[in-house]
mmCIF file of C-alpha atoms in Angstrom:
data_model
loop_
_atom_site.group_PDB
_atom_site.id
_atom_site.type_symbol
_atom_site.label_atom_id
_atom_site.label_comp_id
_atom_site.label_asym_id
_atom_site.label_seq_id
_atom_site.Cartn_x
_atom_site.Cartn_y
_atom_site.Cartn_z
ATOM 1 C CA MET A 230 78.642 105.111 83.659
ATOM 2 C CA ARG A 231 81.041 106.967 82.175
ATOM 3 C CA PRO A 232 82.880 105.599 79.497
ATOM 4 C CA ILE A 233 86.589 104.600 79.256
ATOM 5 C CA SER A 234 89.125 107.967 79.270
ATOM 6 C CA THR A 235 90.747 109.447 76.137
ATOM 7 C CA TRP A 236 93.341 111.201 78.099
ATOM 8 C CA ILE A 237 96.320 109.521 77.829
ATOM 9 C CA ALA A 238 99.526 109.543 81.022
ATOM 10 C CA ARG A 239 102.434 110.242 80.205
ATOM 11 C CA GLY A 240 103.227 106.973 81.943
ATOM 12 C CA ALA A 241 101.496 104.793 79.579
ATOM 13 C CA ARG A 242 103.058 106.752 76.460
ATOM 14 C CA THR A 243 106.166 104.750 77.010
ATOM 15 C CA LEU A 244 103.754 101.180 77.422
ATOM 16 C CA LEU A 245 101.735 101.797 74.151
ATOM 17 C CA ALA A 246 104.206 98.711 72.416
ATOM 18 C CA THR A 247 104.881 97.017 75.342
ATOM 19 C CA CYS A 248 102.085 96.584 77.319
ATOM 20 C CA LEU A 249 100.231 93.211 78.590
ATOM 21 C CA PRO A 250 97.561 92.062 80.225
ATOM 22 C CA THR A 251 97.256 91.265 83.847
ATOM 23 C CA ALA A 252 97.013 87.645 84.060
ATOM 24 C CA ASP A 253 93.546 86.258 85.247
ATOM 25 C CA THR A 254 93.423 83.159 87.707
ATOM 26 C CA VAL A 255 90.460 81.292 89.369
ATOM 27 C CA ARG A 256 88.754 83.069 91.899
ATOM 28 C CA GLY A 257 87.843 80.699 94.442
ATOM 29 C CA PRO A 258 85.161 80.050 96.357
ATOM 30 C CA PHE A 259 85.868 82.882 99.303
ATOM 31 C CA TYR A 260 84.547 85.872 96.907
ATOM 32 C CA ARG A 261 81.255 87.167 98.993
ATOM 33 C CA ARG A 262 78.825 89.495 96.990
ATOM 34 C CA GLY A 263 77.096 93.101 97.805
ATOM 35 C CA ALA A 264 80.569 94.226 100.025
ATOM 36 C CA PRO A 265 80.653 97.580 100.901
ATOM 37 C CA TRP A 266 81.989 100.837 98.053
ATOM 38 C CA ARG A 267 85.264 102.343 100.401
ATOM 39 C CA THR A 268 88.767 102.548 100.756
ATOM 40 C CA ARG A 269 90.349 101.453 103.467
ATOM 41 C CA LEU A 270 89.108 97.283 103.600
ATOM 42 C CA CYS A 271 88.970 97.052 107.840
ATOM 43 C CA PRO A 272 88.759 99.439 110.916
ATOM 44 C CA ILE A 273 92.430 101.290 111.411
ATOM 45 C CA ASP A 274 92.263 99.523 114.659
ATOM 46 C CA GLU A 275 92.491 95.819 112.827
ATOM 47 C CA PRO A 276 95.737 93.633 113.737
ATOM 48 C CA GLY A 277 98.568 93.271 111.276
ATOM 49 C CA GLU A 278 101.139 95.522 109.551
ATOM 50 C CA PRO A 279 99.075 98.339 107.510
ATOM 51 C CA LEU A 280 98.777 99.005 103.329
ATOM 52 C CA SER A 281 98.562 100.610 101.260
ATOM 53 C CA ILE A 282 97.854 99.425 98.034
ATOM 54 C CA SER A 283 97.713 100.955 94.610
ATOM 55 C CA GLY A 284 97.739 101.265 90.537
ATOM 56 C CA THR A 285 96.539 102.627 87.405
ATOM 57 C CA ILE A 286 93.603 100.662 85.524
ATOM 58 C CA ILE A 287 94.162 100.901 81.458
ATOM 59 C CA VAL A 288 92.883 99.333 78.471
ATOM 60 C CA LEU A 289 94.448 97.483 75.600
ATOM 61 C CA PRO A 290 95.638 98.433 72.671
ATOM 62 C CA ASP A 291 97.098 101.575 73.338
ATOM 63 C CA CYS A 292 97.047 101.189 77.558
ATOM 64 C CA ARG A 293 94.368 104.413 77.623
ATOM 65 C CA PRO A 294 93.342 104.814 81.243
ATOM 66 C CA VAL A 295 90.039 103.161 82.331
ATOM 67 C CA THR A 296 87.880 106.160 84.481
ATOM 68 C CA ASP A 297 85.136 104.601 86.788
ATOM 69 C CA ALA A 298 86.456 100.302 86.756
ATOM 70 C CA VAL A 299 84.753 98.774 89.611
ATOM 71 C CA VAL A 300 87.443 96.487 92.036
ATOM 72 C CA ASP A 301 85.898 94.273 95.159
ATOM 73 C CA VAL A 302 88.885 94.020 97.120
ATOM 74 C CA TRP A 303 88.958 91.085 99.411
ATOM 75 C CA GLN A 304 91.603 89.268 101.814
ATOM 76 C CA THR A 305 92.323 87.482 104.452
ATOM 77 C CA ASN A 306 92.774 88.380 107.996
ATOM 78 C CA THR A 307 96.754 87.617 109.210
ATOM 79 C CA ARG A 308 95.463 84.987 110.204
ATOM 80 C CA GLY A 309 94.964 83.453 107.214
ATOM 81 C CA LEU A 310 90.957 83.299 107.504
ATOM 82 C CA TYR A 311 87.925 85.582 105.287
ATOM 83 C CA SER A 312 85.098 87.026 106.645
ATOM 84 C CA ASN A 313 81.313 86.234 106.095
ATOM 85 C CA LEU A 314 81.620 82.639 105.941
ATOM 86 C CA PHE A 315 80.735 79.833 108.357
ATOM 87 C CA GLY A 316 82.099 77.588 110.979
ATOM 88 C CA LEU A 317 86.250 78.433 111.877
ATOM 89 C CA ALA A 318 86.645 81.754 109.825
ATOM 90 C CA ARG A 319 83.451 83.622 110.852
ATOM 91 C CA ARG A 320 84.384 83.113 114.139
ATOM 92 C CA SER A 321 87.241 84.241 114.098
ATOM 93 C CA ASN A 322 87.238 87.262 111.866
ATOM 94 C CA ALA A 323 83.089 88.197 112.561
ATOM 95 C CA ARG A 324 82.096 91.450 111.693
ATOM 96 C CA ALA A 325 80.421 92.138 108.091
ATOM 97 C CA PHE A 326 82.771 92.012 104.661
ATOM 98 C CA ASN A 327 85.540 92.538 107.184
ATOM 99 C CA LEU A 328 88.726 92.610 104.536
ATOM 100 C CA ARG A 329 87.022 93.043 101.396
ATOM 101 C CA GLY A 330 84.834 96.063 99.920
ATOM 102 C CA ARG A 331 84.518 97.731 96.108
ATOM 103 C CA LEU A 332 85.830 101.157 94.809
ATOM 104 C CA ARG A 333 85.981 103.105 91.377
ATOM 105 C CA SER A 334 88.726 103.680 89.209
ATOM 106 C CA ASP A 335 88.778 108.249 89.109
ATOM 107 C CA ASP A 336 89.401 110.254 85.769
ATOM 108 C CA ALA A 337 92.899 109.286 85.093
ATOM 109 C CA GLY A 338 92.166 105.887 85.741
ATOM 110 C CA ARG A 339 93.716 105.367 89.034
ATOM 111 C CA TYR A 340 92.446 103.335 92.817
ATOM 112 C CA GLN A 341 93.273 103.014 96.097
ATOM 113 C CA PHE A 342 92.690 100.686 98.638
ATOM 114 C CA ASP A 343 94.103 100.810 102.497
ATOM 115 C CA SER A 344 94.130 97.390 104.453
ATOM 116 C CA ILE A 345 96.105 94.942 106.253
ATOM 117 C CA VAL A 346 99.257 92.727 104.334
ATOM 118 C CA PRO A 347 97.029 88.621 104.570
ATOM 119 C CA GLY A 348 97.432 85.502 106.190
ATOM 120 C CA ARG A 349 98.507 83.198 104.891
ATOM 121 C CA TYR A 350 96.307 79.609 105.138
ATOM 122 C CA PRO A 351 96.280 75.606 104.456
ATOM 123 C CA LEU A 352 95.257 74.761 101.275
ATOM 124 C CA PHE A 353 95.843 71.197 101.272
ATOM 125 C CA TRP A 354 98.344 68.856 102.568
ATOM 126 C CA PRO A 355 101.657 70.016 102.128
ATOM 127 C CA LEU A 356 100.186 72.899 100.218
ATOM 128 C CA THR A 357 99.682 76.379 102.077
ATOM 129 C CA ARG A 358 98.901 79.456 99.977
ATOM 130 C CA PRO A 359 100.972 82.567 100.633
ATOM 131 C CA ARG A 360 99.525 86.356 100.851
ATOM 132 C CA HIS A 361 98.216 86.881 98.673
ATOM 133 C CA ILE A 362 95.044 89.340 97.829
ATOM 134 C CA HIS A 363 92.352 88.514 94.786
ATOM 135 C CA VAL A 364 91.197 91.841 92.656
ATOM 136 C CA MET A 365 88.033 91.783 90.382
ATOM 137 C CA VAL A 366 87.717 93.869 88.041
ATOM 138 C CA THR A 367 85.251 94.965 85.771
ATOM 139 C CA HIS A 368 83.544 98.381 83.021
ATOM 140 C CA PRO A 369 80.787 97.517 81.069
ATOM 141 C CA GLU A 370 83.471 98.019 77.718
ATOM 142 C CA CYS A 371 86.349 95.667 79.113
ATOM 143 C CA GLU A 372 86.555 91.278 79.633
ATOM 144 C CA ARG A 373 85.727 91.151 83.252
ATOM 145 C CA LEU A 374 89.538 90.385 84.939
ATOM 146 C CA ILE A 375 89.697 87.723 88.370
ATOM 147 C CA THR A 376 93.336 88.075 89.317
ATOM 148 C CA GLN A 377 95.431 87.870 92.368
ATOM 149 C CA ILE A 378 98.016 90.181 93.804
ATOM 150 C CA TYR A 379 101.243 88.525 95.362
ATOM 151 C CA PHE A 380 103.972 90.162 97.646
ATOM 152 C CA GLU A 381 107.093 89.478 96.669
ATOM 153 C CA GLY A 382 109.934 87.369 99.948
ATOM 154 C CA ASP A 383 106.928 85.239 100.471
ATOM 155 C CA ASN A 384 108.689 81.715 101.304
ATOM 156 C CA TYR A 385 105.587 80.193 99.290
ATOM 157 C CA ASN A 386 105.032 81.496 96.305
ATOM 158 C CA ARG A 387 106.820 79.023 94.717
ATOM 159 C CA CYS A 388 104.451 76.248 95.798
ATOM 160 C CA ASP A 389 100.855 78.328 94.869
ATOM 161 C CA PRO A 390 99.334 77.026 91.706
ATOM 162 C CA TRP A 391 97.969 80.256 90.499
ATOM 163 C CA TRP A 392 101.505 81.883 91.834
ATOM 164 C CA LEU A 393 102.211 83.764 88.997
ATOM 165 C CA THR A 394 106.241 86.337 88.785
ATOM 166 C CA SER A 395 103.635 88.925 86.873
ATOM 167 C CA THR A 396 101.449 90.033 89.569
ATOM 168 C CA THR A 397 103.994 89.826 92.375
ATOM 169 C CA ILE A 398 104.621 93.318 94.297
ATOM 170 C CA ARG A 399 107.469 95.050 95.777
ATOM 171 C CA LEU A 400 106.284 96.159 99.114
ATOM 172 C CA GLU A 401 107.953 99.498 100.743
ATOM 173 C CA HIS A 402 107.885 99.634 103.773
ATOM 174 C CA ASP A 403 107.548 102.779 106.435
ATOM 175 C CA ARG A 404 108.303 102.730 110.257
ATOM 176 C CA GLU A 405 106.670 105.860 111.908
ATOM 177 C CA VAL A 406 109.107 106.823 114.950
ATOM 178 C CA ALA A 407 106.298 107.641 117.447
ATOM 179 C CA SER A 408 104.342 104.741 117.355
ATOM 180 C CA GLY A 409 106.777 102.275 116.485
ATOM 181 C CA ARG A 410 104.725 100.586 113.786
ATOM 182 C CA THR A 411 105.303 100.060 109.418
ATOM 183 C CA THR A 412 103.300 100.580 107.305
ATOM 184 C CA SER A 413 103.371 98.991 103.128
ATOM 185 C CA THR A 414 102.961 99.958 100.102
ATOM 186 C CA GLY A 415 102.759 98.500 96.644
ATOM 187 C CA TYR A 416 101.581 98.978 93.406
ATOM 188 C CA PHE A 417 100.104 97.154 91.155
ATOM 189 C CA ASP A 418 98.968 98.108 87.473
ATOM 190 C CA ILE A 419 96.091 96.737 85.780
ATOM 191 C CA ALA A 420 96.098 96.014 82.300
ATOM 192 C CA LEU A 421 92.270 95.511 80.839
ATOM 193 C CA ARG A 422 91.581 94.818 77.187
ATOM 194 C CA PHE A 423 88.995 95.640 75.170
ATOM 195 C CA ARG A 424 85.264 94.199 74.719
ATOM 196 C CA ARG A 425 84.986 93.518 71.361
ATOM 197 C CA PHE A 426 88.324 91.188 71.311
ATOM 198 C CA ARG A 427 86.996 88.854 73.063
ATOM 199 C CA LYS A 428 86.644 85.211 71.674
#
């Protein structure tokens, strides 16, 4: 396992006095161990709007890029169903580890994955979970982070018990003229803590 990079990205220098740790939240009941290593979480023909998420992983307090951080991602399909579950979810999202995957940050702390915009699902009456993506980041020298990416403009955000403005991103939409299909792009930077700062 390679150590945290000692190179400081030009953009990270402006964050030295202001960067804050990414908000930690609950893992939830739908995490499954052993997701495949990949940057595309689903087949190219998966129903839904294509989505690309990227960002940089840094470590506090000096905001250095983190090399070789493991990013574990899981989300629902367009119908709000997770894979690798029993019952209705398994019948409707049957591909093993569909919309789940693990990847690593590069030497500059960057990560990127391709997926689809997730669907909503009912939590308990009358609440509905907004569109979101679960992310767990681990590195030997950093505290584990579990967080969730939300999407700006989702009317269900404010009713969600775990929604935070700090983990909400704005999507950019590009429409292909030939196919008429829209691809959404989002950016989500992640700030971890050194293990030695653990309480």
